[in-house]
Each structure stands twice: as structure tokens, then as C-alpha cells.
JSON list of C-alpha atoms in Angstrom, two decimals:
[
{"chain": "A", "resi": 1, "resn": "MET", "atom": "CA", "xyz": [93.45, 70.39, 58.76]},
{"chain": "A", "resi": 2, "resn": "ASP", "atom": "CA", "xyz": [96.90, 70.38, 61.28]},
{"chain": "A", "resi": 3, "resn": "GLU", "atom": "CA", "xyz": [96.98, 70.88, 64.47]},
{"chain": "A", "resi": 4, "resn": "LYS", "atom": "CA", "xyz": [99.71, 73.50, 64.29]},
{"chain": "A", "resi": 5, "resn": "GLU", "atom": "CA", "xyz": [97.51, 75.40, 62.43]},
{"chain": "A", "resi": 6, "resn": "HIS", "atom": "CA", "xyz": [95.15, 76.33, 65.73]},
{"chain": "A", "resi": 7, "resn": "ILE", "atom": "CA", "xyz": [97.35, 77.28, 67.73]},
{"chain": "A", "resi": 8, "resn": "SER", "atom": "CA", "xyz": [98.42, 81.27, 68.12]},
{"chain": "A", "resi": 9, "resn": "PRO", "atom": "CA", "xyz": [101.17, 82.20, 68.30]},
{"chain": "A", "resi": 10, "resn": "ASP", "atom": "CA", "xyz": [101.21, 82.63, 72.57]},
{"chain": "A", "resi": 11, "resn": "ASP", "atom": "CA", "xyz": [99.65, 79.62, 73.34]},
{"chain": "A", "resi": 12, "resn": "GLU", "atom": "CA", "xyz": [103.33, 78.11, 71.66]},
{"chain": "A", "resi": 13, "resn": "ARG", "atom": "CA", "xyz": [105.64, 80.72, 72.90]},
{"chain": "A", "resi": 14, "resn": "ARG", "atom": "CA", "xyz": [103.21, 79.60, 76.72]},
{"chain": "A", "resi": 15, "resn": "ARG", "atom": "CA", "xyz": [103.47, 75.87, 75.66]},
{"chain": "A", "resi": 16, "resn": "GLU", "atom": "CA", "xyz": [107.05, 76.79, 74.81]},
{"chain": "A", "resi": 17, "resn": "GLN", "atom": "CA", "xyz": [107.87, 78.23, 77.82]},
{"chain": "A", "resi": 18, "resn": "ARG", "atom": "CA", "xyz": [106.54, 75.25, 80.28]},
{"chain": "A", "resi": 19, "resn": "SER", "atom": "CA", "xyz": [108.49, 73.09, 78.48]},
{"chain": "A", "resi": 20, "resn": "ARG", "atom": "CA", "xyz": [111.25, 74.82, 79.89]},
{"chain": "A", "resi": 21, "resn": "ILE", "atom": "CA", "xyz": [110.55, 75.08, 82.85]},
{"chain": "A", "resi": 22, "resn": "MET", "atom": "CA", "xyz": [109.42, 71.58, 83.22]},
{"chain": "A", "resi": 23, "resn": "ALA", "atom": "CA", "xyz": [113.44, 70.40, 81.93]},
{"chain": "A", "resi": 24, "resn": "ALA", "atom": "CA", "xyz": [114.76, 72.92, 84.58]},
{"chain": "A", "resi": 25, "resn": "ILE", "atom": "CA", "xyz": [113.34, 70.27, 86.87]},
{"chain": "A", "resi": 26, "resn": "HIS", "atom": "CA", "xyz": [115.11, 68.16, 88.63]},
{"chain": "A", "resi": 27, "resn": "SER", "atom": "CA", "xyz": [114.55, 64.96, 91.06]},
{"chain": "A", "resi": 28, "resn": "ARG", "atom": "CA", "xyz": [117.88, 65.33, 92.80]},
{"chain": "A", "resi": 29, "resn": "ASP", "atom": "CA", "xyz": [120.69, 67.20, 93.99]},
{"chain": "A", "resi": 30, "resn": "THR", "atom": "CA", "xyz": [117.63, 69.99, 94.21]},
{"chain": "A", "resi": 31, "resn": "LYS", "atom": "CA", "xyz": [118.77, 73.54, 95.90]},
{"chain": "A", "resi": 32, "resn": "PRO", "atom": "CA", "xyz": [115.79, 72.46, 99.12]},
{"chain": "A", "resi": 33, "resn": "GLU", "atom": "CA", "xyz": [117.72, 68.67, 99.77]},
{"chain": "A", "resi": 34, "resn": "LEU", "atom": "CA", "xyz": [121.34, 70.32, 98.87]},
{"chain": "A", "resi": 35, "resn": "ILE", "atom": "CA", "xyz": [119.81, 72.73, 102.14]},
{"chain": "A", "resi": 36, "resn": "VAL", "atom": "CA", "xyz": [119.13, 70.10, 104.47]},
{"chain": "A", "resi": 37, "resn": "ARG", "atom": "CA", "xyz": [121.92, 68.05, 103.59]},
{"chain": "A", "resi": 38, "resn": "HIS", "atom": "CA", "xyz": [124.45, 70.38, 103.99]},
{"chain": "A", "resi": 39, "resn": "TYR", "atom": "CA", "xyz": [123.05, 71.38, 106.99]},
{"chain": "A", "resi": 40, "resn": "LEU", "atom": "CA", "xyz": [123.12, 67.72, 108.23]},
{"chain": "A", "resi": 41, "resn": "PHE", "atom": "CA", "xyz": [126.75, 67.49, 107.47]},
{"chain": "A", "resi": 42, "resn": "ALA", "atom": "CA", "xyz": [128.35, 69.89, 108.42]},
{"chain": "A", "resi": 43, "resn": "ARG", "atom": "CA", "xyz": [126.66, 68.67, 111.77]},
{"chain": "A", "resi": 44, "resn": "GLY", "atom": "CA", "xyz": [128.83, 65.91, 111.52]},
{"chain": "A", "resi": 45, "resn": "PHE", "atom": "CA", "xyz": [125.25, 62.84, 109.93]},
{"chain": "A", "resi": 46, "resn": "ARG", "atom": "CA", "xyz": [126.95, 60.98, 107.56]},
{"chain": "A", "resi": 47, "resn": "PHE", "atom": "CA", "xyz": [124.10, 59.70, 105.19]},
{"chain": "A", "resi": 48, "resn": "ARG", "atom": "CA", "xyz": [123.84, 58.22, 101.64]},
{"chain": "A", "resi": 49, "resn": "VAL", "atom": "CA", "xyz": [122.41, 59.89, 98.87]},
{"chain": "A", "resi": 50, "resn": "ALA", "atom": "CA", "xyz": [119.28, 58.03, 96.92]},
{"chain": "A", "resi": 51, "resn": "HIS", "atom": "CA", "xyz": [120.68, 54.35, 98.41]},
{"chain": "A", "resi": 52, "resn": "PRO", "atom": "CA", "xyz": [119.29, 52.10, 95.83]},
{"chain": "A", "resi": 53, "resn": "GLY", "atom": "CA", "xyz": [118.48, 49.36, 98.07]},
{"chain": "A", "resi": 54, "resn": "LEU", "atom": "CA", "xyz": [116.10, 51.46, 99.82]},
{"chain": "A", "resi": 55, "resn": "PRO", "atom": "CA", "xyz": [112.25, 51.19, 98.93]},
{"chain": "A", "resi": 56, "resn": "GLY", "atom": "CA", "xyz": [111.33, 54.75, 97.17]},
{"chain": "A", "resi": 57, "resn": "LYS", "atom": "CA", "xyz": [115.31, 55.39, 96.80]},
{"chain": "A", "resi": 58, "resn": "PRO", "atom": "CA", "xyz": [114.59, 57.83, 99.51]},
{"chain": "A", "resi": 59, "resn": "ASP", "atom": "CA", "xyz": [116.66, 61.05, 99.01]},
{"chain": "A", "resi": 60, "resn": "ILE", "atom": "CA", "xyz": [118.76, 61.67, 102.54]},
{"chain": "A", "resi": 61, "resn": "VAL", "atom": "CA", "xyz": [118.84, 57.87, 104.20]},
{"chain": "A", "resi": 62, "resn": "LEU", "atom": "CA", "xyz": [120.81, 57.63, 107.48]},
{"chain": "A", "resi": 63, "resn": "ARG", "atom": "CA", "xyz": [122.00, 54.20, 108.51]},
{"chain": "A", "resi": 64, "resn": "LYS", "atom": "CA", "xyz": [123.20, 54.36, 112.15]},
{"chain": "A", "resi": 65, "resn": "TYR", "atom": "CA", "xyz": [119.56, 56.78, 112.51]},
{"chain": "A", "resi": 66, "resn": "ARG", "atom": "CA", "xyz": [117.75, 53.99, 110.45]},
{"chain": "A", "resi": 67, "resn": "THR", "atom": "CA", "xyz": [116.12, 56.98, 108.79]},
{"chain": "A", "resi": 68, "resn": "ALA", "atom": "CA", "xyz": [114.66, 57.96, 105.74]},
{"chain": "A", "resi": 69, "resn": "ILE", "atom": "CA", "xyz": [114.39, 61.81, 104.51]},
{"chain": "A", "resi": 70, "resn": "PHE", "atom": "CA", "xyz": [112.66, 62.47, 102.05]},
{"chain": "A", "resi": 71, "resn": "VAL", "atom": "CA", "xyz": [113.16, 66.21, 100.53]},
{"chain": "A", "resi": 72, "resn": "ASN", "atom": "CA", "xyz": [109.65, 66.59, 99.02]},
{"chain": "A", "resi": 73, "resn": "GLY", "atom": "CA", "xyz": [108.42, 69.89, 96.43]},
{"chain": "A", "resi": 74, "resn": "CYS", "atom": "CA", "xyz": [105.10, 71.17, 97.97]},
{"chain": "A", "resi": 75, "resn": "PHE", "atom": "CA", "xyz": [103.93, 71.08, 94.01]},
{"chain": "A", "resi": 76, "resn": "TRP", "atom": "CA", "xyz": [104.74, 68.15, 93.01]},
{"chain": "A", "resi": 77, "resn": "HIS", "atom": "CA", "xyz": [103.26, 65.54, 95.97]},
{"chain": "A", "resi": 78, "resn": "GLY", "atom": "CA", "xyz": [100.55, 67.91, 97.05]},
{"chain": "A", "resi": 79, "resn": "HIS", "atom": "CA", "xyz": [101.39, 70.19, 100.72]},
{"chain": "A", "resi": 80, "resn": "ASP", "atom": "CA", "xyz": [98.23, 71.49, 101.80]},
{"chain": "A", "resi": 81, "resn": "CYS", "atom": "CA", "xyz": [100.52, 75.29, 101.73]},
{"chain": "A", "resi": 82, "resn": "LEU", "atom": "CA", "xyz": [100.67, 78.09, 98.70]},
{"chain": "A", "resi": 83, "resn": "GLY", "atom": "CA", "xyz": [103.08, 76.48, 96.82]},
{"chain": "A", "resi": 84, "resn": "GLY", "atom": "CA", "xyz": [100.13, 73.11, 96.14]},
{"chain": "A", "resi": 85, "resn": "ARG", "atom": "CA", "xyz": [98.16, 74.30, 94.89]},
{"chain": "A", "resi": 86, "resn": "MET", "atom": "CA", "xyz": [96.39, 73.50, 91.57]},
{"chain": "A", "resi": 87, "resn": "PRO", "atom": "CA", "xyz": [96.98, 74.36, 87.98]},
{"chain": "A", "resi": 88, "resn": "LYS", "atom": "CA", "xyz": [94.37, 75.61, 86.57]},
{"chain": "A", "resi": 89, "resn": "THR", "atom": "CA", "xyz": [94.83, 74.69, 83.06]},
{"chain": "A", "resi": 90, "resn": "HIS", "atom": "CA", "xyz": [94.18, 71.31, 83.05]},
{"chain": "A", "resi": 91, "resn": "ALA", "atom": "CA", "xyz": [93.65, 70.28, 86.19]},
{"chain": "A", "resi": 92, "resn": "ASP", "atom": "CA", "xyz": [92.55, 66.49, 85.47]},
{"chain": "A", "resi": 93, "resn": "PHE", "atom": "CA", "xyz": [95.69, 65.74, 84.55]},
{"chain": "A", "resi": 94, "resn": "TRP", "atom": "CA", "xyz": [98.03, 67.52, 87.26]},
{"chain": "A", "resi": 95, "resn": "ARG", "atom": "CA", "xyz": [95.27, 66.07, 90.42]},
{"chain": "A", "resi": 96, "resn": "ARG", "atom": "CA", "xyz": [95.81, 62.68, 88.92]},
{"chain": "A", "resi": 97, "resn": "LYS", "atom": "CA", "xyz": [99.76, 63.36, 88.74]},
{"chain": "A", "resi": 98, "resn": "ILE", "atom": "CA", "xyz": [100.04, 64.88, 92.21]},
{"chain": "A", "resi": 99, "resn": "GLU", "atom": "CA", "xyz": [97.34, 62.10, 93.38]},
{"chain": "A", "resi": 100, "resn": "ARG", "atom": "CA", "xyz": [99.38, 59.03, 92.47]},
{"chain": "A", "resi": 101, "resn": "ASN", "atom": "CA", "xyz": [102.72, 60.81, 93.79]},
{"chain": "A", "resi": 102, "resn": "ARG", "atom": "CA", "xyz": [101.11, 61.00, 97.23]},
{"chain": "A", "resi": 103, "resn": "GLU", "atom": "CA", "xyz": [100.06, 56.92, 96.66]},
{"chain": "A", "resi": 104, "resn": "ARG", "atom": "CA", "xyz": [103.27, 55.87, 96.02]},
{"chain": "A", "resi": 105, "resn": "ASP", "atom": "CA", "xyz": [105.09, 58.44, 98.39]},
{"chain": "A", "resi": 106, "resn": "ALA", "atom": "CA", "xyz": [102.36, 56.69, 101.41]},
{"chain": "A", "resi": 107, "resn": "SER", "atom": "CA", "xyz": [103.18, 53.32, 100.64]},
{"chain": "A", "resi": 108, "resn": "VAL", "atom": "CA", "xyz": [107.66, 53.49, 100.27]},
{"chain": "A", "resi": 109, "resn": "GLN", "atom": "CA", "xyz": [106.95, 54.87, 103.41]},
{"chain": "A", "resi": 110, "resn": "ARG", "atom": "CA", "xyz": [104.59, 52.17, 104.75]},
{"chain": "A", "resi": 111, "resn": "ARG", "atom": "CA", "xyz": [107.17, 49.98, 103.40]},
{"chain": "A", "resi": 112, "resn": "LEU", "atom": "CA", "xyz": [110.17, 51.85, 104.97]},
{"chain": "A", "resi": 113, "resn": "ALA", "atom": "CA", "xyz": [107.97, 51.65, 108.24]},
{"chain": "A", "resi": 114, "resn": "ALA", "atom": "CA", "xyz": [107.31, 47.40, 107.79]},
{"chain": "A", "resi": 115, "resn": "MET", "atom": "CA", "xyz": [111.85, 47.18, 107.53]},
{"chain": "A", "resi": 116, "resn": "GLY", "atom": "CA", "xyz": [112.10, 49.20, 110.34]},
{"chain": "A", "resi": 117, "resn": "TRP", "atom": "CA", "xyz": [112.71, 52.76, 108.95]},
{"chain": "A", "resi": 118, "resn": "HIS", "atom": "CA", "xyz": [111.93, 55.84, 110.87]},
{"chain": "A", "resi": 119, "resn": "CYS", "atom": "CA", "xyz": [110.44, 58.06, 107.86]},
{"chain": "A", "resi": 120, "resn": "ILE", "atom": "CA", "xyz": [111.18, 62.41, 108.06]},
{"chain": "A", "resi": 121, "resn": "THR", "atom": "CA", "xyz": [109.48, 63.69, 104.84]},
{"chain": "A", "resi": 122, "resn": "VAL", "atom": "CA", "xyz": [110.73, 67.72, 104.84]},
{"chain": "A", "resi": 123, "resn": "TRP", "atom": "CA", "xyz": [108.82, 70.13, 102.54]},
{"chain": "A", "resi": 124, "resn": "GLU", "atom": "CA", "xyz": [109.96, 73.17, 100.64]},
{"chain": "A", "resi": 125, "resn": "CYS", "atom": "CA", "xyz": [107.88, 75.55, 102.45]},
{"chain": "A", "resi": 126, "resn": "GLU", "atom": "CA", "xyz": [109.64, 74.22, 105.40]},
{"chain": "A", "resi": 127, "resn": "LEU", "atom": "CA", "xyz": [112.92, 75.31, 104.27]},
{"chain": "A", "resi": 128, "resn": "LYS", "atom": "CA", "xyz": [112.35, 78.94, 102.80]},
{"chain": "A", "resi": 129, "resn": "LYS", "atom": "CA", "xyz": [114.99, 81.29, 104.99]},
{"chain": "A", "resi": 130, "resn": "ASP", "atom": "CA", "xyz": [111.75, 82.87, 107.18]},
{"chain": "A", "resi": 131, "resn": "ARG", "atom": "CA", "xyz": [111.04, 79.16, 108.62]},
{"chain": "A", "resi": 132, "resn": "ARG", "atom": "CA", "xyz": [114.69, 77.61, 107.75]},
{"chain": "A", "resi": 133, "resn": "GLU", "atom": "CA", "xyz": [116.77, 77.82, 110.87]},
{"chain": "A", "resi": 134, "resn": "GLN", "atom": "CA", "xyz": [113.81, 76.41, 113.57]},
{"chain": "A", "resi": 135, "resn": "THR", "atom": "CA", "xyz": [113.35, 73.50, 110.85]},
{"chain": "A", "resi": 136, "resn": "LEU", "atom": "CA", "xyz": [116.06, 72.03, 110.05]},
{"chain": "A", "resi": 137, "resn": "LEU", "atom": "CA", "xyz": [116.89, 72.28, 114.40]},
{"chain": "A", "resi": 138, "resn": "ALA", "atom": "CA", "xyz": [114.35, 70.41, 114.80]},
{"chain": "A", "resi": 139, "resn": "LEU", "atom": "CA", "xyz": [115.17, 67.85, 112.38]},
{"chain": "A", "resi": 140, "resn": "GLU", "atom": "CA", "xyz": [118.63, 67.55, 114.14]},
{"chain": "A", "resi": 141, "resn": "TYR", "atom": "CA", "xyz": [116.62, 67.21, 117.35]},
{"chain": "A", "resi": 142, "resn": "THR", "atom": "CA", "xyz": [114.51, 64.69, 116.25]},
{"chain": "A", "resi": 143, "resn": "LEU", "atom": "CA", "xyz": [117.92, 62.85, 114.81]},
{"chain": "A", "resi": 144, "resn": "ASN", "atom": "CA", "xyz": [119.23, 62.88, 117.58]},
{"chain": "A", "resi": 145, "resn": "ARG", "atom": "CA", "xyz": [115.61, 61.56, 119.91]},
{"chain": "A", "resi": 146, "resn": "ILE", "atom": "CA", "xyz": [115.39, 58.34, 117.73]},
{"chain": "A", "resi": 147, "resn": "TYR", "atom": "CA", "xyz": [119.38, 57.93, 117.57]},
{"chain": "A", "resi": 148, "resn": "LEU", "atom": "CA", "xyz": [118.40, 57.41, 122.01]},
{"chain": "A", "resi": 149, "resn": "GLN", "atom": "CA", "xyz": [115.72, 55.65, 121.52]},
{"chain": "A", "resi": 150, "resn": "ASP", "atom": "CA", "xyz": [117.09, 52.92, 120.01]},
{"chain": "A", "resi": 151, "resn": "ARG", "atom": "CA", "xyz": [119.74, 52.54, 121.35]},
{"chain": "A", "resi": 152, "resn": "GLN", "atom": "CA", "xyz": [117.95, 53.05, 125.01]},
{"chain": "A", "resi": 153, "resn": "VAL", "atom": "CA", "xyz": [119.25, 50.46, 127.18]},
{"chain": "A", "resi": 154, "resn": "ARG", "atom": "CA", "xyz": [115.63, 48.39, 128.74]},
{"chain": "A", "resi": 155, "resn": "TYR", "atom": "CA", "xyz": [116.29, 46.77, 132.25]},
{"chain": "A", "resi": 156, "resn": "ALA", "atom": "CA", "xyz": [114.43, 43.93, 133.92]},
{"chain": "A", "resi": 157, "resn": "LEU", "atom": "CA", "xyz": [114.42, 43.11, 137.33]},
{"chain": "A", "resi": 158, "resn": "PRO", "atom": "CA", "xyz": [113.31, 39.44, 138.08]},
{"chain": "A", "resi": 159, "resn": "ASP", "atom": "CA", "xyz": [109.75, 38.38, 139.98]},
{"chain": "A", "resi": 160, "resn": "ASP", "atom": "CA", "xyz": [111.22, 35.59, 142.05]},
{"chain": "A", "resi": 161, "resn": "GLY", "atom": "CA", "xyz": [111.18, 37.90, 144.86]},
{"chain": "A", "resi": 162, "resn": "PRO", "atom": "CA", "xyz": [111.56, 41.47, 146.56]},
{"chain": "A", "resi": 163, "resn": "ALA", "atom": "CA", "xyz": [114.01, 43.73, 145.52]},
{"chain": "A", "resi": 164, "resn": "MET", "atom": "CA", "xyz": [117.57, 43.61, 148.14]},
{"chain": "A", "resi": 165, "resn": "ALA", "atom": "CA", "xyz": [118.29, 46.53, 150.07]},
{"chain": "A", "resi": 166, "resn": "ALA", "atom": "CA", "xyz": [122.05, 47.65, 150.99]},
{"chain": "A", "resi": 167, "resn": "GLU", "atom": "CA", "xyz": [120.52, 46.70, 154.89]},
{"chain": "A", "resi": 168, "resn": "PRO", "atom": "CA", "xyz": [118.35, 43.97, 156.30]},
{"chain": "A", "resi": 169, "resn": "GLY", "atom": "CA", "xyz": [115.50, 45.05, 157.31]},
{"chain": "A", "resi": 170, "resn": "PRO", "atom": "CA", "xyz": [114.05, 44.30, 160.81]},
{"chain": "A", "resi": 171, "resn": "ASP", "atom": "CA", "xyz": [112.26, 42.07, 160.20]},
{"chain": "A", "resi": 172, "resn": "ALA", "atom": "CA", "xyz": [116.00, 39.83, 159.33]},
{"chain": "A", "resi": 173, "resn": "GLY", "atom": "CA", "xyz": [117.10, 37.83, 161.68]}
]
């Protein structure tokens, strides 16, 4: 017997609908990613998109800041929020898939950190209208702090004697 004979019309419709939904999901130029890119560009940040020379091809790369930004979908990367809920059907498949994604994300970020890059993850749920402004301001603040800390000049005083004063002290002869 053919497997098709056991599939009800409702099941077939659900499969077709799921197929259309999954086909519509893209890995680049997603709405959350475009929100972050437009915000950064409007504030003078210049970046590359999906830089092929870095591990994991980060969504946004700011070379001047040595920072890679990942804009992650809550479901696909297993975020602990409502958007990251596990489906009830094929739960084992999805659990394994999302766990592999999380392991890969951690590995990529460790490799980038070892290369001297800062990594920032922006979650899809943090870009919902009620939290978007706060999230983007925090991202801008973090990038500016990274820039200033990485370029901070560190002065060292020589250890060969007491520091000089503008005028000699009372013991000076």
C-alpha cells in the first residue's frame, strides 16, 4: 500500500501550509535584521552584511568596532521566551535541530572571541515594538563603549623613583 492513501485531506492541507510557511523563511534580510541595520546606518555606523571571512558569517560586522552582531530568531536559536516554544508535533526532531543550532552559535562565538572580536546577540523578541527603542539604544551604547574601551590609552609611570612635583619639596636643598 502506498503511504499517500493513509493521509487525510486535512493532514495534506496542513503539510502544504507548513511547507509554504517554511519556504517563506529566509536566513538573510529578515525583518529583525533590517530593523537593526537601518537603525545602525541612520546613526552613522558602517558595517558589512554576512561577512564571508569570519566564522559563522555574522549578520552584521562592524570592523571599526571589531564587533559581530547576530540577529537571532527566538524559535530557531532556542531563546527562553514565548517565541522559542517547542512545537508539539515532531518534538524530538525540533529539539535536536535547535540544540545543534545553539551548539553551533556558541562555537562560532568562541572562535570569534579567540580572534579578538566582540559578539553581540540581538533576539527577535527584543525588537518587538514595545521593547525596540530600548534594545536599539542599548546596542548603540554598547558599541560606543566597546569602541572607547578598545582605544583607551593606558599610561604607565616609570618605577625608578618618586613622581616629580612642580616645585621641590621642603627637603630639597
